[in-house]
Amino acid sequence: MRRRGLLLSALSGSACAQGPGGPLAVPLSLAALPGPIRPLGALEINTKALGFGGLSALHLDDALVLTAISDTGRWFRAQLLLRGETPAGLGPATTGLLRDGSGEMLNRGRPTDAEALARRPDGSWLVGFERWHRIRAFRSLDAPGAYFEAPPGLANAPSNGGLEALAFLADGRLLAITEFLNDPTDASLRQGWIGGPGAWRPIRYRPAAGFAVTDAAGLPDGGALVLERRFALLEGGFSARLVRVNAAALRGAEPIAGETLLNLPPDGPAENWEGVTVLRRGGALWIGLISDDNENAFQRSLFMLYAWAG
């Protein structure tokens, strides 16, 4: 979902994947944190070189290929380049437009607002959309989008407050959470579901006061990370938090809430954080976050990488 924000100071550094629009990504550093989460570094993505912004969901695979989708219906894939464990840049990007079931490219507007991304075990993709609320399955991101049964009741979500989080849990079920579809009995809870076609089970998720869910990622222990974002123009603009939800909470019937792992700021820049991904790497879990610049010159598209020993 699009939000406005303020630009922080411009950044400089070494560059990779130089093209007509300049370097595709510029590295920047993150401050050290106490506790089990260690910042590895970050990149500022040059959306002029990429050709678009509005990045709203993220995936990082075992080969360190970064995949992101935009709320304008576009996608890109690029190799994450490291110096040791520190992000140093991105390799050349492959980009494209998502397609409808007939193979036609999605036109800009209501059908294109892609907000959630999940990779299936066979390497294909699920993409969640809002405004026109739906989930589509893609054999590859340049293939036609096939029908996928959405959770019952998703169509009742506000136009710009639908499905933001779509993630596979360790047991193969999907976790789906809306941004602004309130529980009818408690407006502090957001409606969501766990399961899949023919087996969706409703859940209720409790974000922090004033925050909304923007993405989720499954954890190897059966739990999940959930990314929440807040925008308050008169209180500093953007803030976000990343929370851990344990597996038992996802199996139960009570409202689900998480334990905070990161607060952004101060644990990272204040941007419009919309995507999270988790990758097992050695003895740690790597957590990647991406921000949506709303294709606004006063915001940035950032990728941040953390290592979590927990």
CSV table of N, CA and C in Angstrom, one decimal, residues 5 13 23 27 31 46 66 111 114 124 129-130 144 164 166 184 210 214 225 236 253 272 284:
chain,number,residue,atom,x,y,z
A,5,GLY,N,6.4,9.8,2.5
A,5,GLY,CA,7.4,10.0,3.5
A,5,GLY,C,8.4,11.0,3.1
A,13,GLY,N,28.8,5.5,-2.5
A,13,GLY,CA,29.5,4.3,-2.2
A,13,GLY,C,29.9,3.6,-3.5
A,23,PRO,N,24.5,3.1,-11.6
A,23,PRO,CA,24.6,1.9,-10.8
A,23,PRO,C,23.2,1.4,-10.4
A,27,PRO,N,25.9,0.4,-2.0
A,27,PRO,CA,25.9,-0.1,-0.6
A,27,PRO,C,25.9,1.0,0.5
A,31,ALA,N,24.0,0.5,11.6
A,31,ALA,CA,24.6,0.5,12.9
A,31,ALA,C,24.5,-0.8,13.6
A,46,ASN,N,18.7,1.8,-7.2
A,46,ASN,CA,18.6,3.0,-8.1
A,46,ASN,C,17.4,2.7,-9.0
A,66,LEU,N,17.9,-12.3,-5.7
A,66,LEU,CA,16.9,-11.4,-5.1
A,66,LEU,C,15.7,-11.2,-6.1
A,111,PRO,N,-5.7,-3.6,-11.8
A,111,PRO,CA,-5.3,-5.0,-11.8
A,111,PRO,C,-3.9,-5.2,-11.4
A,114,ALA,N,0.3,-5.4,-7.1
A,114,ALA,CA,0.8,-6.6,-6.5
A,114,ALA,C,1.5,-6.2,-5.2
A,124,SER,N,7.7,-22.3,-8.5
A,124,SER,CA,6.7,-21.3,-9.0
A,124,SER,C,6.3,-20.3,-8.0
A,129,PHE,N,-2.7,-9.6,-4.7
A,129,PHE,CA,-3.0,-8.3,-5.2
A,129,PHE,C,-4.1,-7.7,-4.3
A,130,GLU,N,-4.1,-6.3,-4.3
A,130,GLU,CA,-5.2,-5.6,-3.7
A,130,GLU,C,-5.8,-4.7,-4.7
A,144,PRO,N,1.9,-16.6,-17.8
A,144,PRO,CA,0.5,-16.2,-17.5
A,144,PRO,C,0.2,-16.5,-16.0
A,164,GLU,N,-1.7,-8.1,2.1
A,164,GLU,CA,-0.3,-7.6,2.1
A,164,GLU,C,0.7,-8.7,2.5
A,166,LEU,N,1.7,-12.8,2.5
A,166,LEU,CA,1.4,-14.1,1.9
A,166,LEU,C,2.7,-14.9,2.1
A,184,PRO,N,-14.9,-8.1,12.6
A,184,PRO,CA,-16.2,-7.5,12.9
A,184,PRO,C,-16.5,-7.2,14.4
A,210,GLY,N,-1.9,1.5,15.8
A,210,GLY,CA,-1.5,2.4,14.7
A,210,GLY,C,-0.7,1.8,13.6
A,214,THR,N,2.4,-5.4,6.6
A,214,THR,CA,2.8,-5.2,5.2
A,214,THR,C,3.4,-6.4,4.6
A,225,LEU,N,7.7,-14.5,10.7
A,225,LEU,CA,8.0,-13.1,11.0
A,225,LEU,C,6.9,-12.3,10.3
A,236,GLY,N,6.8,12.2,12.7
A,236,GLY,CA,8.1,11.7,12.1
A,236,GLY,C,7.9,10.9,10.9
A,253,ALA,N,-6.5,-20.7,18.5
A,253,ALA,CA,-7.7,-20.0,18.1
A,253,ALA,C,-7.8,-18.6,18.6
A,272,ASN,N,9.4,3.3,4.1
A,272,ASN,CA,8.1,2.6,3.9
A,272,ASN,C,8.4,1.1,3.7
A,284,ALA,N,22.9,-19.4,10.9
A,284,ALA,CA,22.0,-18.3,11.2
A,284,ALA,C,20.9,-18.2,10.2
